[in-house]
Amino acid sequence: MENEFKLTISGKSINEGFARVVVSAFVAPLDPTLEELADLKTAVSEAVTNSIVHGYGDKCGNIYITGKLKDDTVRITIRDRGCGIPDVEQARMPLFTTGGADRAGLGFTVMESFCDKVSVRSRLGSGTTVALTKRIAGKAKW
C-alpha cells in the first residue's frame, strides 16, 4: 500500500491552511484519529510557516510539499529555496528564534512533539528541507 503527492504553493501565509487541508485529505485513507490528524496538521503548519517567515522573510518564493504513504506511515516533506539555516542544531533548541519578539521559537519543538521523526537539512543560500514522519494507528481503507 503506497501513495504519494507533490504540491507547489506560493510562500504566502494564506496558503498555510491550504497545505494543512491537502495533507489531511492525503492521510484520510489511513483513517487517522482526530488527535493524529490534528498533530500532523499542526506540524505541517509549523514547517510551512517557518519556510514563509524564516526561509523567505520579506520575499515570496515557492514551497514544495511532498507526501508519501507506505503501510501505516506518512512522510511529509516541506522544502523551500530560501536563505537556509546557519545552525540547525541551534534552530531546533526550544525558544530559539531569529524572528524577533513576535515569534516564540517553538516551531521545531512542536513538530518534534507531534511527529515520530523530524529531520532537517539546510544549506545557506539554498534553502531548507523538513521531513515529518508519523505512524497512523488507524486502519487503512485502501
Short mmCIF file of C-alpha atoms in Angstrom, two decimals:
data_model
loop_
_atom_site.label_atom_id
_atom_site.label_comp_id
_atom_site.label_asym_id
_atom_site.label_seq_id
_atom_site.Cartn_x
_atom_site.Cartn_y
_atom_site.Cartn_z
CA MET A 1 0.00 0.00 0.00
CA GLU A 2 1.69 3.14 -1.21
CA ASN A 3 0.64 6.56 -2.44
CA GLU A 4 2.30 9.93 -2.95
CA PHE A 5 1.69 13.53 -3.98
CA LYS A 6 3.68 16.61 -4.94
CA LEU A 7 2.46 20.15 -4.43
CA THR A 8 4.00 23.55 -5.06
CA ILE A 9 2.49 26.56 -3.30
CA SER A 10 3.44 30.19 -3.20
CA GLY A 11 5.15 31.08 0.09
CA LYS A 12 2.32 33.26 1.34
CA SER A 13 0.69 32.85 4.75
CA ILE A 14 -2.71 32.46 3.10
CA ASN A 15 -1.51 29.11 1.68
CA GLU A 16 -0.59 27.59 5.04
CA GLY A 17 -4.20 26.49 5.60
CA PHE A 18 -4.35 25.02 2.11
CA ALA A 19 -1.28 22.88 2.86
CA ARG A 20 -3.00 21.58 6.02
CA VAL A 21 -6.13 20.61 4.08
CA VAL A 22 -4.15 18.82 1.37
CA VAL A 23 -2.23 16.78 3.95
CA SER A 24 -5.47 15.97 5.80
CA ALA A 25 -7.10 14.67 2.65
CA PHE A 26 -3.99 12.72 1.72
CA VAL A 27 -3.83 10.77 5.02
CA ALA A 28 -7.60 10.12 5.16
CA PRO A 29 -7.26 6.57 3.72
CA LEU A 30 -5.26 5.63 6.84
CA ASP A 31 -8.30 6.53 8.98
CA PRO A 32 -6.37 8.70 11.47
CA THR A 33 -7.84 9.63 14.82
CA LEU A 34 -8.75 13.29 15.30
CA GLU A 35 -5.69 13.65 17.52
CA GLU A 36 -3.35 12.12 14.92
CA LEU A 37 -4.81 14.36 12.24
CA ALA A 38 -4.53 17.49 14.41
CA ASP A 39 -0.92 16.62 15.29
CA LEU A 40 0.09 16.20 11.66
CA LYS A 41 -1.73 19.35 10.54
CA THR A 42 -0.05 21.37 13.29
CA ALA A 43 3.41 20.05 12.39
CA VAL A 44 2.82 20.87 8.71
CA SER A 45 1.64 24.37 9.67
CA GLU A 46 4.82 24.96 11.65
CA ALA A 47 7.07 23.78 8.83
CA VAL A 48 5.25 25.83 6.18
CA THR A 49 5.22 28.90 8.43
CA ASN A 50 8.97 28.52 9.04
CA SER A 51 9.56 28.48 5.28
CA ILE A 52 7.47 31.63 4.83
CA VAL A 53 8.74 33.63 7.80
CA HIS A 54 12.34 32.48 8.15
CA GLY A 55 13.18 30.99 4.76
CA TYR A 56 11.87 33.77 2.57
CA GLY A 57 11.37 36.67 5.00
CA ASP A 58 10.22 39.70 3.01
CA LYS A 59 10.45 37.83 -0.30
CA CYS A 60 8.00 35.32 -1.69
CA GLY A 61 9.23 32.04 -3.08
CA ASN A 62 7.75 28.62 -3.66
CA ILE A 63 7.26 25.94 -1.05
CA TYR A 64 7.45 22.36 -2.26
CA ILE A 65 5.45 19.78 -0.34
CA THR A 66 5.57 16.05 -0.98
CA GLY A 67 3.73 13.29 0.79
CA LYS A 68 4.31 9.57 0.84
CA LEU A 69 2.14 6.92 2.42
CA LYS A 70 3.52 3.47 2.97
CA ASP A 71 1.55 0.97 5.00
CA ASP A 72 0.67 2.85 8.24
CA THR A 73 3.25 5.64 7.97
CA VAL A 74 3.07 9.06 6.35
CA ARG A 75 6.09 11.18 5.48
CA ILE A 76 5.52 14.82 4.58
CA THR A 77 8.45 16.84 3.26
CA ILE A 78 8.37 20.65 3.16
CA ARG A 79 11.15 22.34 1.17
CA ASP A 80 11.97 25.94 0.38
CA ARG A 81 14.71 27.64 -1.57
CA GLY A 82 15.13 30.42 0.93
CA CYS A 83 18.09 31.69 2.90
CA GLY A 84 18.80 28.46 4.78
CA ILE A 85 19.55 27.95 8.47
CA PRO A 86 23.07 28.85 9.69
CA ASP A 87 22.99 26.41 12.64
CA VAL A 88 20.28 23.71 12.50
CA GLU A 89 21.06 22.38 15.99
CA GLN A 90 20.64 25.83 17.49
CA ALA A 91 17.45 26.45 15.49
CA ARG A 92 15.96 23.25 16.93
CA MET A 93 16.51 24.42 20.50
CA PRO A 94 13.28 25.41 22.30
CA LEU A 95 12.73 29.19 22.44
CA PHE A 96 15.46 29.98 19.91
CA THR A 97 14.22 32.30 17.18
CA THR A 98 15.57 34.68 14.60
CA GLY A 99 12.10 36.12 14.11
CA GLY A 100 12.14 38.77 16.83
CA ALA A 101 9.77 39.34 19.74
CA ASP A 102 6.66 38.25 17.85
CA ARG A 103 8.00 34.67 17.43
CA ALA A 104 8.06 32.07 20.23
CA GLY A 105 10.87 29.89 18.89
CA LEU A 106 8.87 26.69 19.33
CA GLY A 107 8.32 25.60 15.71
CA PHE A 108 10.73 22.66 15.67
CA THR A 109 9.78 21.70 19.23
CA VAL A 110 6.12 21.50 18.20
CA MET A 111 6.96 19.46 15.10
CA GLU A 112 9.05 17.04 17.17
CA SER A 113 6.33 16.61 19.79
CA PHE A 114 3.66 15.77 17.20
CA CYS A 115 5.66 13.51 14.87
CA ASP A 116 7.60 10.29 15.34
CA LYS A 117 10.59 11.69 13.50
CA VAL A 118 11.64 15.12 12.22
CA SER A 119 14.70 15.61 10.06
CA VAL A 120 16.06 18.97 8.96
CA ARG A 121 18.55 19.64 6.20
CA SER A 122 19.60 23.15 5.34
CA ARG A 123 22.16 24.94 3.27
CA LEU A 124 22.86 28.66 3.48
CA GLY A 125 21.61 30.41 0.38
CA SER A 126 19.91 27.27 -0.94
CA GLY A 127 17.06 26.59 1.44
CA THR A 128 15.75 24.11 3.98
CA THR A 129 14.04 20.74 3.85
CA VAL A 130 11.99 19.45 6.78
CA ALA A 131 10.75 15.85 6.73
CA LEU A 132 7.94 14.88 9.11
CA THR A 133 7.28 11.18 9.69
CA LYS A 134 4.27 9.91 11.60
CA ARG A 135 2.78 6.46 12.08
CA ILE A 136 -1.02 6.43 11.92
CA ALA A 137 -2.67 3.81 14.14
CA GLY A 138 -5.95 3.76 12.16
CA LYS A 139 -6.84 1.04 9.70
CA ALA A 140 -6.05 1.79 6.09
CA LYS A 141 -9.08 1.84 3.82
CA TRP A 142 -7.37 1.03 0.55
#
